[in-house]
Structure formats: structure tokens, C-alpha cells
mmCIF file of C-alpha atoms in Angstrom:
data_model
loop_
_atom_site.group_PDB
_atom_site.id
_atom_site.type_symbol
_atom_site.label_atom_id
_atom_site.label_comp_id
_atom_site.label_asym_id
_atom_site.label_seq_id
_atom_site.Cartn_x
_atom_site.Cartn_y
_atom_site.Cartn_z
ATOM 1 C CA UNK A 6 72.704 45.982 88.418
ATOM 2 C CA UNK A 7 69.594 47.195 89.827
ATOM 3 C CA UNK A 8 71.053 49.622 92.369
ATOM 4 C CA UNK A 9 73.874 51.236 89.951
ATOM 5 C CA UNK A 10 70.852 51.886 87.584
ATOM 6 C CA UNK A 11 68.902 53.362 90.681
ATOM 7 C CA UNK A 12 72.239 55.290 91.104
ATOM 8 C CA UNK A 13 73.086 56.767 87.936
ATOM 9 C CA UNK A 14 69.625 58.019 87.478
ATOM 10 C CA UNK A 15 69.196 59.347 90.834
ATOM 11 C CA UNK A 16 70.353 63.106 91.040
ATOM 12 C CA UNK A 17 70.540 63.039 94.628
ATOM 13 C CA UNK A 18 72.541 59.983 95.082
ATOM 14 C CA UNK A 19 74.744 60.725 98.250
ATOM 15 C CA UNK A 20 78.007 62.530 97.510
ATOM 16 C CA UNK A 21 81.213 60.907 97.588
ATOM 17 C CA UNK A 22 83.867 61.584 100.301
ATOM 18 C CA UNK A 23 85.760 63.495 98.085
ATOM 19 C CA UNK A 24 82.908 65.780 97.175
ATOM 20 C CA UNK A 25 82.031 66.654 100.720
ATOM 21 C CA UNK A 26 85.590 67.342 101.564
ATOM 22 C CA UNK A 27 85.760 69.829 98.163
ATOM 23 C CA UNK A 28 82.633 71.396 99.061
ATOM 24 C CA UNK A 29 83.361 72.114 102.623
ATOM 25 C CA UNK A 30 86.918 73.856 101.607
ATOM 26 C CA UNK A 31 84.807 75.759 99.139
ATOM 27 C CA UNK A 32 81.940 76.708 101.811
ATOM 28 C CA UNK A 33 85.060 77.822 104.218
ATOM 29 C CA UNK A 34 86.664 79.579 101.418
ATOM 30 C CA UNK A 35 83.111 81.713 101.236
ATOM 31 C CA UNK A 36 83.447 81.836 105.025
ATOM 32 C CA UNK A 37 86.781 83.302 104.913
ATOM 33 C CA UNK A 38 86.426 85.572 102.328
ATOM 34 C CA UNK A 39 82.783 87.071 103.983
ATOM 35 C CA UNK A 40 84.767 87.698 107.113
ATOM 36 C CA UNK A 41 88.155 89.178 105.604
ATOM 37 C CA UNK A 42 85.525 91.772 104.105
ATOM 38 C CA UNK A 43 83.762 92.503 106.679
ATOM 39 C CA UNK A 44 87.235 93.026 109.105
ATOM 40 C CA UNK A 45 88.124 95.905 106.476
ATOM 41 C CA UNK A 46 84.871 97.348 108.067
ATOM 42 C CA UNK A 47 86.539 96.518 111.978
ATOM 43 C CA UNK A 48 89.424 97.715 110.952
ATOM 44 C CA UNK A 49 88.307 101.281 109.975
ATOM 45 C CA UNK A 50 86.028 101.439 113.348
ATOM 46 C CA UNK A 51 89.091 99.989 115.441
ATOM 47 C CA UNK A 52 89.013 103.074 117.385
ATOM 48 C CA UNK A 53 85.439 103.360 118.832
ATOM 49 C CA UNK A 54 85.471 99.781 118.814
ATOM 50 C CA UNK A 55 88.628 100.007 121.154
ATOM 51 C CA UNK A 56 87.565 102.883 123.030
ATOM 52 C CA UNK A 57 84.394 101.043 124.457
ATOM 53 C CA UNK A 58 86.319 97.477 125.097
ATOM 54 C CA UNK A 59 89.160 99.930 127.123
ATOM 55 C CA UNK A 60 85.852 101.982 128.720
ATOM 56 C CA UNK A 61 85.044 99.553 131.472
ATOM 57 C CA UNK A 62 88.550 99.460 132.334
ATOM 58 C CA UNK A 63 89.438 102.765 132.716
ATOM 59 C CA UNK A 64 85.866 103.103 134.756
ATOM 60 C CA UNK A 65 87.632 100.247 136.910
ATOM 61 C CA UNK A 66 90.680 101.903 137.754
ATOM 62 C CA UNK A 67 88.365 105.094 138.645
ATOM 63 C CA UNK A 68 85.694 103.479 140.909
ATOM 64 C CA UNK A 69 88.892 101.877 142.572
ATOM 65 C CA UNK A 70 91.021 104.459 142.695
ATOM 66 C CA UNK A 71 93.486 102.161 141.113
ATOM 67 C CA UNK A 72 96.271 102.079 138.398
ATOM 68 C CA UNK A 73 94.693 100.096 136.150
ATOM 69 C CA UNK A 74 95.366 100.112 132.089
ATOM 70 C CA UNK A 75 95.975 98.504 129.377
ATOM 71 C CA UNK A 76 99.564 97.656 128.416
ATOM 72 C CA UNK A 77 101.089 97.553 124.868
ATOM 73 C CA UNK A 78 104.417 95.537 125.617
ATOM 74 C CA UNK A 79 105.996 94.566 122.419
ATOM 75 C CA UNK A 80 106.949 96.900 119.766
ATOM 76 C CA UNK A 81 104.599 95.256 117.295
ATOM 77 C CA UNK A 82 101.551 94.664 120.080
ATOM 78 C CA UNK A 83 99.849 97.326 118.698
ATOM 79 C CA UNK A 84 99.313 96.545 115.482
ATOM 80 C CA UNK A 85 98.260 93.025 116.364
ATOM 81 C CA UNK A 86 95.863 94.398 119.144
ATOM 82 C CA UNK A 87 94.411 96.259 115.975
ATOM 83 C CA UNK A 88 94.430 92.899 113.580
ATOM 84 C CA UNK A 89 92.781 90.604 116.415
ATOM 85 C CA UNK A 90 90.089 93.680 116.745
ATOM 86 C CA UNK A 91 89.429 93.886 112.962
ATOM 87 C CA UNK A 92 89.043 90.301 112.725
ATOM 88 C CA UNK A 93 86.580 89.887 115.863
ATOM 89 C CA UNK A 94 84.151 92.642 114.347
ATOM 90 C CA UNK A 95 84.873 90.791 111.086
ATOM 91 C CA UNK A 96 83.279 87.608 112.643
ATOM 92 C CA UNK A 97 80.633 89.504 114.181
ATOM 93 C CA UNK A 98 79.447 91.093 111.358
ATOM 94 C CA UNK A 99 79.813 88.540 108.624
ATOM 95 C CA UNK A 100 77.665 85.983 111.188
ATOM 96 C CA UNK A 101 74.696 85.704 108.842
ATOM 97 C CA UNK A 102 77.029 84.880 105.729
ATOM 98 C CA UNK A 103 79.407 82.112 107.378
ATOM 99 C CA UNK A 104 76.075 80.805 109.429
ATOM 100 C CA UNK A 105 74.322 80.467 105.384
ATOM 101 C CA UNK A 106 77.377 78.686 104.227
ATOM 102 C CA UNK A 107 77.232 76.248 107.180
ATOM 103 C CA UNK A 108 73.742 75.392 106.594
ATOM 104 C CA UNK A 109 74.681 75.201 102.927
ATOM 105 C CA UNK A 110 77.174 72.620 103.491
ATOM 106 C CA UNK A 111 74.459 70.437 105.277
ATOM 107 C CA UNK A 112 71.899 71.090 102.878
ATOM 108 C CA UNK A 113 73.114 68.980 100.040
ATOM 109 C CA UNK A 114 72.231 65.891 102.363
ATOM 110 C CA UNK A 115 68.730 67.092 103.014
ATOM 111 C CA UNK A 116 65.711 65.911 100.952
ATOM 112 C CA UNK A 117 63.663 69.038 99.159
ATOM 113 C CA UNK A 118 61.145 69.540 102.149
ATOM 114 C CA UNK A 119 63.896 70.002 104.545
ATOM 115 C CA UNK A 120 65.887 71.900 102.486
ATOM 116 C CA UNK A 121 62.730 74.642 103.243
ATOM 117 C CA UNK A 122 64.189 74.773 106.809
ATOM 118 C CA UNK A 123 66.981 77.265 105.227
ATOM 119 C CA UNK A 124 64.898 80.793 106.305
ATOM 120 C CA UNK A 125 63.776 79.449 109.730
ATOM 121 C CA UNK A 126 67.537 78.160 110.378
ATOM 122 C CA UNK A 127 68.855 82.062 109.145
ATOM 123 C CA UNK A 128 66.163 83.703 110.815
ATOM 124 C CA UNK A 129 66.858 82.104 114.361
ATOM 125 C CA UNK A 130 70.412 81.669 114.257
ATOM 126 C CA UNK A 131 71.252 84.861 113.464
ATOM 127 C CA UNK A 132 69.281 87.158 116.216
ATOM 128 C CA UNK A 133 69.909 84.085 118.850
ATOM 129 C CA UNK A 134 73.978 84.842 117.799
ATOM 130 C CA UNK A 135 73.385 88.181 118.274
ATOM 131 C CA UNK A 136 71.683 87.843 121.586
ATOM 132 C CA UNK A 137 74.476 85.758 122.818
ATOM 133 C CA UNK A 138 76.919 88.752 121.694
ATOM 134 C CA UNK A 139 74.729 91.554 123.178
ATOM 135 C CA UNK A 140 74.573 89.514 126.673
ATOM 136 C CA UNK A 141 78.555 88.635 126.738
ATOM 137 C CA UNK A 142 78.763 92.394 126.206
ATOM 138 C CA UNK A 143 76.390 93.282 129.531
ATOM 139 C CA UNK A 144 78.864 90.510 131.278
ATOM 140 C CA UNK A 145 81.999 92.125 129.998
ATOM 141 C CA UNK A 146 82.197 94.821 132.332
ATOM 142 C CA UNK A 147 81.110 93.345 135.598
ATOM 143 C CA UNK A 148 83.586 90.787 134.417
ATOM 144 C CA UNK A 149 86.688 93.590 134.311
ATOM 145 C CA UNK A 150 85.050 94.983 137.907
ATOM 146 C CA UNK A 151 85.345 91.765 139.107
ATOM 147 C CA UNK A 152 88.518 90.625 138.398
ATOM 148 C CA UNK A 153 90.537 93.767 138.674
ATOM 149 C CA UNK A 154 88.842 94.232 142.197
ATOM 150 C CA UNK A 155 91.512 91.224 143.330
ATOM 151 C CA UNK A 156 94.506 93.886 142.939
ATOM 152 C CA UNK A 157 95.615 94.676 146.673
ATOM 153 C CA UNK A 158 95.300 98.097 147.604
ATOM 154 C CA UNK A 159 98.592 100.101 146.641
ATOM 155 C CA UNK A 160 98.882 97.635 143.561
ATOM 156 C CA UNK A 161 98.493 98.216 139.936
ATOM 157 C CA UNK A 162 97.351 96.259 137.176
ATOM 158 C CA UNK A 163 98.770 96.167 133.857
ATOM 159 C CA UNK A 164 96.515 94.570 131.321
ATOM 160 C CA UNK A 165 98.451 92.319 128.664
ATOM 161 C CA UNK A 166 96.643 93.703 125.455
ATOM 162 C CA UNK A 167 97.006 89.960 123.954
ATOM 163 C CA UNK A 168 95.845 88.758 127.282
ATOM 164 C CA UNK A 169 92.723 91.004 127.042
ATOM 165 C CA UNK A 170 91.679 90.359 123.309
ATOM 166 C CA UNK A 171 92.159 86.840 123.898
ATOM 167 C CA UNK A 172 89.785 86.921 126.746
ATOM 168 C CA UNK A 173 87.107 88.774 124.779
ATOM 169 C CA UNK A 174 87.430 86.926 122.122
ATOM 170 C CA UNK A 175 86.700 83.723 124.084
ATOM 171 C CA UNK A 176 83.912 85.687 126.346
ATOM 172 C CA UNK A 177 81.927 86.903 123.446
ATOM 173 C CA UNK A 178 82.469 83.792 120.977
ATOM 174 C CA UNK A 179 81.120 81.671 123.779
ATOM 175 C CA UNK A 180 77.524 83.430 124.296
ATOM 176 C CA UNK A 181 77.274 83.887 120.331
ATOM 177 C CA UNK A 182 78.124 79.629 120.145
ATOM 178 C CA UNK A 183 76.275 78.492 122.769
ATOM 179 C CA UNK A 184 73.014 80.388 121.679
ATOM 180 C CA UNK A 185 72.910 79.148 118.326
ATOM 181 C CA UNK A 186 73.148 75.195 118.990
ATOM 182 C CA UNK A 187 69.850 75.167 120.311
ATOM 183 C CA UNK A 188 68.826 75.946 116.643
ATOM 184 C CA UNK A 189 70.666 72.946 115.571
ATOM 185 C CA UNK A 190 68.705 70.916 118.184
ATOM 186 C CA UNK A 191 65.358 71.716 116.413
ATOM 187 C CA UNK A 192 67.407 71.006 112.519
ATOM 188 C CA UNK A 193 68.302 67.573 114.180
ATOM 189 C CA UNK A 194 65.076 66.567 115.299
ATOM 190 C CA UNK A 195 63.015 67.782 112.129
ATOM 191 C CA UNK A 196 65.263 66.094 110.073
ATOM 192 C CA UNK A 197 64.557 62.693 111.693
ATOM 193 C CA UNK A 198 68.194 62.235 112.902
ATOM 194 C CA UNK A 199 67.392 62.871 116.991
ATOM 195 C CA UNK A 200 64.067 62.258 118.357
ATOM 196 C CA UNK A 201 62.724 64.752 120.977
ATOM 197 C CA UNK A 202 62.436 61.884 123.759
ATOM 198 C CA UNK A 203 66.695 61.605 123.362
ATOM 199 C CA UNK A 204 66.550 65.004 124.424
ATOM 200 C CA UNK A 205 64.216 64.827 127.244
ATOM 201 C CA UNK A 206 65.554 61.616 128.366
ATOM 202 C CA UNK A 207 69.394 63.548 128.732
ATOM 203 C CA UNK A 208 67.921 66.578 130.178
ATOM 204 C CA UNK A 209 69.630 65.615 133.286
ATOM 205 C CA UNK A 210 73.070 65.421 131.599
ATOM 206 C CA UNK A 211 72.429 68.507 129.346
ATOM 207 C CA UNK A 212 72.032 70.990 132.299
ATOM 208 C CA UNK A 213 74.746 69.619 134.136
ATOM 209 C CA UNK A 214 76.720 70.334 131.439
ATOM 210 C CA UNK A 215 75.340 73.665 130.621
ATOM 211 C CA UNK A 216 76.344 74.489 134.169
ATOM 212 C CA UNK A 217 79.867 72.970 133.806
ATOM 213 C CA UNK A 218 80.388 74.915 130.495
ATOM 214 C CA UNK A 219 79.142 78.278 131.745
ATOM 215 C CA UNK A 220 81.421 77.893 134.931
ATOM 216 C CA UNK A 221 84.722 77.170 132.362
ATOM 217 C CA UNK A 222 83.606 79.328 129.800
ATOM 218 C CA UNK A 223 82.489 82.782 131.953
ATOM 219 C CA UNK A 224 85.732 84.405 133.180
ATOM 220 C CA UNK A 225 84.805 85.477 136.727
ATOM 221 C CA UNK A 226 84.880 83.138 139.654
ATOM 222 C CA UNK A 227 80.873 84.786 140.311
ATOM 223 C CA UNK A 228 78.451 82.539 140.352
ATOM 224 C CA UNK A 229 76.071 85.410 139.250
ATOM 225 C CA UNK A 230 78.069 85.785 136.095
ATOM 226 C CA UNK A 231 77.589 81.694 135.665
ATOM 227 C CA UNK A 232 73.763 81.762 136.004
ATOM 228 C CA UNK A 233 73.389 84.655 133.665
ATOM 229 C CA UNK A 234 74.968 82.662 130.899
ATOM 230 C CA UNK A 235 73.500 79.110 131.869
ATOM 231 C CA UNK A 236 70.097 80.237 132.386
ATOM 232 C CA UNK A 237 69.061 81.634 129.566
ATOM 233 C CA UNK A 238 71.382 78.017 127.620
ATOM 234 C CA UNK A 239 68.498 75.806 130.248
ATOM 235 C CA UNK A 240 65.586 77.879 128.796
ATOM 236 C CA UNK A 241 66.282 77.749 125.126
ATOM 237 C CA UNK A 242 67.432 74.253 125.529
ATOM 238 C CA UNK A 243 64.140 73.561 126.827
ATOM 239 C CA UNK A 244 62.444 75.805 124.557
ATOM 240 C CA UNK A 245 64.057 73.971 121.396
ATOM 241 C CA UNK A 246 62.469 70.360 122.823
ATOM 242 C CA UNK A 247 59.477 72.343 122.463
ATOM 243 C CA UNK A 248 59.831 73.545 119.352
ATOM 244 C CA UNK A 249 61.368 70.676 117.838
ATOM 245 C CA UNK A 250 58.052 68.535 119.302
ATOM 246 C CA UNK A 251 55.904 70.543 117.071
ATOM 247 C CA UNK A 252 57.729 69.624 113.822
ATOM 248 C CA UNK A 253 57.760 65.977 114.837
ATOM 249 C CA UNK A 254 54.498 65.720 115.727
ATOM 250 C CA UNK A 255 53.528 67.130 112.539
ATOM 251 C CA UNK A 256 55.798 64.827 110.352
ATOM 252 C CA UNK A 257 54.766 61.859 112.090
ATOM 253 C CA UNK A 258 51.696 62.671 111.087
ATOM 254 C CA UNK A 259 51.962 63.151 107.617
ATOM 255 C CA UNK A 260 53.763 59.836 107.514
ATOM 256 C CA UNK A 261 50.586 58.146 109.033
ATOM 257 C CA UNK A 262 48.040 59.619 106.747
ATOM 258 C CA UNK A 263 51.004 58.352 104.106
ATOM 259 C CA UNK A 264 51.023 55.004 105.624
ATOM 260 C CA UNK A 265 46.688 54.927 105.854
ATOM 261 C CA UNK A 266 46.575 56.119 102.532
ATOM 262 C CA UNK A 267 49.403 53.312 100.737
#
């Protein structure tokens, strides 16, 4: 009787399945919608956008002295070359609102003091996604040199234009991804759900990894092109044990002077 009393008057009793699963359609409706504006943006800049993902090609068939171009197949390639576009700079651009309704979906869970976290969760993941963007587009072209260097002398190379989205797609979704979890390693840990030491103690594990995921995820067979993506994935993982330390020591503190003072 006791604990459906505690229940009831509790605000912040825990939500029931249902509820989560209603508010995480809703927060991917949001989502949606944020990035189905922001493609209208992508997909009246398709052209310059275009023109500089077709620029390190065309300076790759020149330093080669090479056919080398991008090829429309189907009769309806086209357009979809222009959708895919429109919906990448969609996802760029709308990366602060779909990264808010993320955190929103997790905040319900939180207690008041973490739910302060919000601003320092927005104002890391967003420049760290952008980062990751702004380095998979310095990788891009070495990546096009690279690969369209394999094409025997006398050949040409035909670029699928599916085949080409789809790989920047994956190239520049990876860097943004990969440089926002260490913010989630620092939400984990000042929320009390991962201790620092479980990171330190896997720090083994989470390089090799690191490396394993930078050699599937970079599209060259380079191994310069692998430690340009899973260096800078060590130091932030490393950097986010850091960071994370602070907040824990400080916490565990407070809970001390809580415990001294009870």
C-alpha cells in the first residue's frame, strides 16, 4: 500500500513501457521533421554542394591524366543523386535539433541536477559532430586520389553516382558518430550509470576497437587515412575519462559531506 501511495504521489515515478515507446516515436517524429526542413535547404544548394563532392574527382582524373567521372546510369539516377544529396546536407544541418531531441528522450529518466547537463551535452556534441564532418571532408579527397590511383594506365573509371553518395554518406556519418560518443561517455559516468575505472580498466579493448572500426569504417586501404580517424577517437576517448573524473570526483563528494552531515 505503501509503495502505490509513494507512486501516485511521486511525479517522477518511472514511465511505463508504453510511454517511452510513444515518446521516442514523437522525439523521431521532431527528428524527422527538423531534417526534412533543413534538406529543402540541400536541395536548393545541390549544385555547389555537388560541384565540390565531384571537385576532387575531376582533380583525380587531371593529376592522372585519366578518364575518370562520375556516371549517371539509370534514367532516374539523377534525381535520386539529387534526393540522397538534399537529405545528407539535411542531416548535417539539422545536427543540433535531432542531437536536442536525443538528449530529450533520455532526459525524462534523469533526476533535476542532471537534467542541467542539457547545455554542456549541446554545446560539445554539436562542434565535436562538426569536427568529425570537417575531418571526413579533409579525408575525402585523398580518399578519391587513392582509390582511383588503382585504375591501370589506359583504363577509365566510371563512378556509380549511387556507389559514390553511398560512400560519402558512410565516410562522413562515421567521423560525425564516432566524435560525438565520447560525449556520451562523460553523460554515462556523471549520471552514476559507468564509473570512470570501467573505462580505464577496458582501455585496452577500447583502442583496439577504435583501430578495428577506423580500418572498416575509412574507405582507403592507407593506413595514414586509418590513424587520422583513430587518433584523434584514442585522444578524446581518453580525454572524456578525464573529463568524466572531474564530475565524479565532485559528486562523490557531495554525497560524503551528505553522508557526514545525515
Amino acid at each position: 500500500m505503501a509503495s502505490n501511495t509513494s507512486r501516485r504521489s511521486n511525479p517522477d515515478a518511472r514511465m511505463s513501457l508504453r510511454a517511452h515507446l510513444r515518446e521516442f516515436r514523437n522525439r523521431l517524429i521532431y527528428a524527422a521533421i527538423g531534417v526534412a526542413v533543413c534538406s529543402v535547404v540541400g536541395w536548393v544548394i545541390y549544385e555547389p554542394v555537388f560541384e565540390a563532392l565531384q571537385a576532387p574527382i575531376i582533380e583525380a582524373a587531371e593529376s592522372q591524366d585519366a578518364l575518370v567521372t562520375v556516371n549517371f546510369a539509370g534514367l532516374a539516377t539523377a534525381l535520386d543523386m539529387k534526393i540522397k544529396v538534399s537529405l545528407f546536407v539535411g542531416v548535417a544541418l539539422s545536427s543540433p535539433w535531432w542531437l536536442y531531441q536525443l538528449w530529450a528522450f533520455v532526459a525524462p529518466g534523469l533526476k533535476s541536477k542532471e537534467k542541467r547537463y542539457t547545455i554542456g551535452f549541446l554545446a560539445s556534441a554539436i562542434p565535436l559532430f562538426g569536427a568529425g564532418l570537417f575531418l571526413a571532408w579533409w579525408i575525402y579527397p585523398q580518399a578519391v586520389r587513392i582509390l582511383t590511383g588503382f585504375t591501370p594506365e589506359g583504363g577509365s573509371n566510371f563512378l556509380d553516382a549511387q556507389m559514390l553518395m553511398s560512400f560519402t554518406m558512410r565516410l562522413f556519418l562515421a567521423f560525425g558518430i564516432a566524435f560525438v560518443f565520447p560525449v556520451v561517455m562523460v553523460f554515462l559516468s556523471w549520471s552514476g550509470v559507468v564509473r570512470t575505472r570501467t573505462w580505464l580498466k577496458g582501455w585496452r579493448w577500447a583502442v583496439m576497437i577504435i583501430f578495428i572500426a577506423a580500418a572498416m569504417l575509412t574507405p582507403t586501404p592507407d593506413v595514414v587515412t586509418m590513424l587520422t580517424m583513430a587518433g584523434p577517437m584514442v585522444a578524446l576517448y581518453f580525454g572524456a575519462i578525464g573529463v568524466a573524473r572531474l564530475g565524479e570526483r565532485r559528486r562523490d563528494r557531495k554525497r560524503a559531506a551528505a553522508l557526514d552531515d545525515a
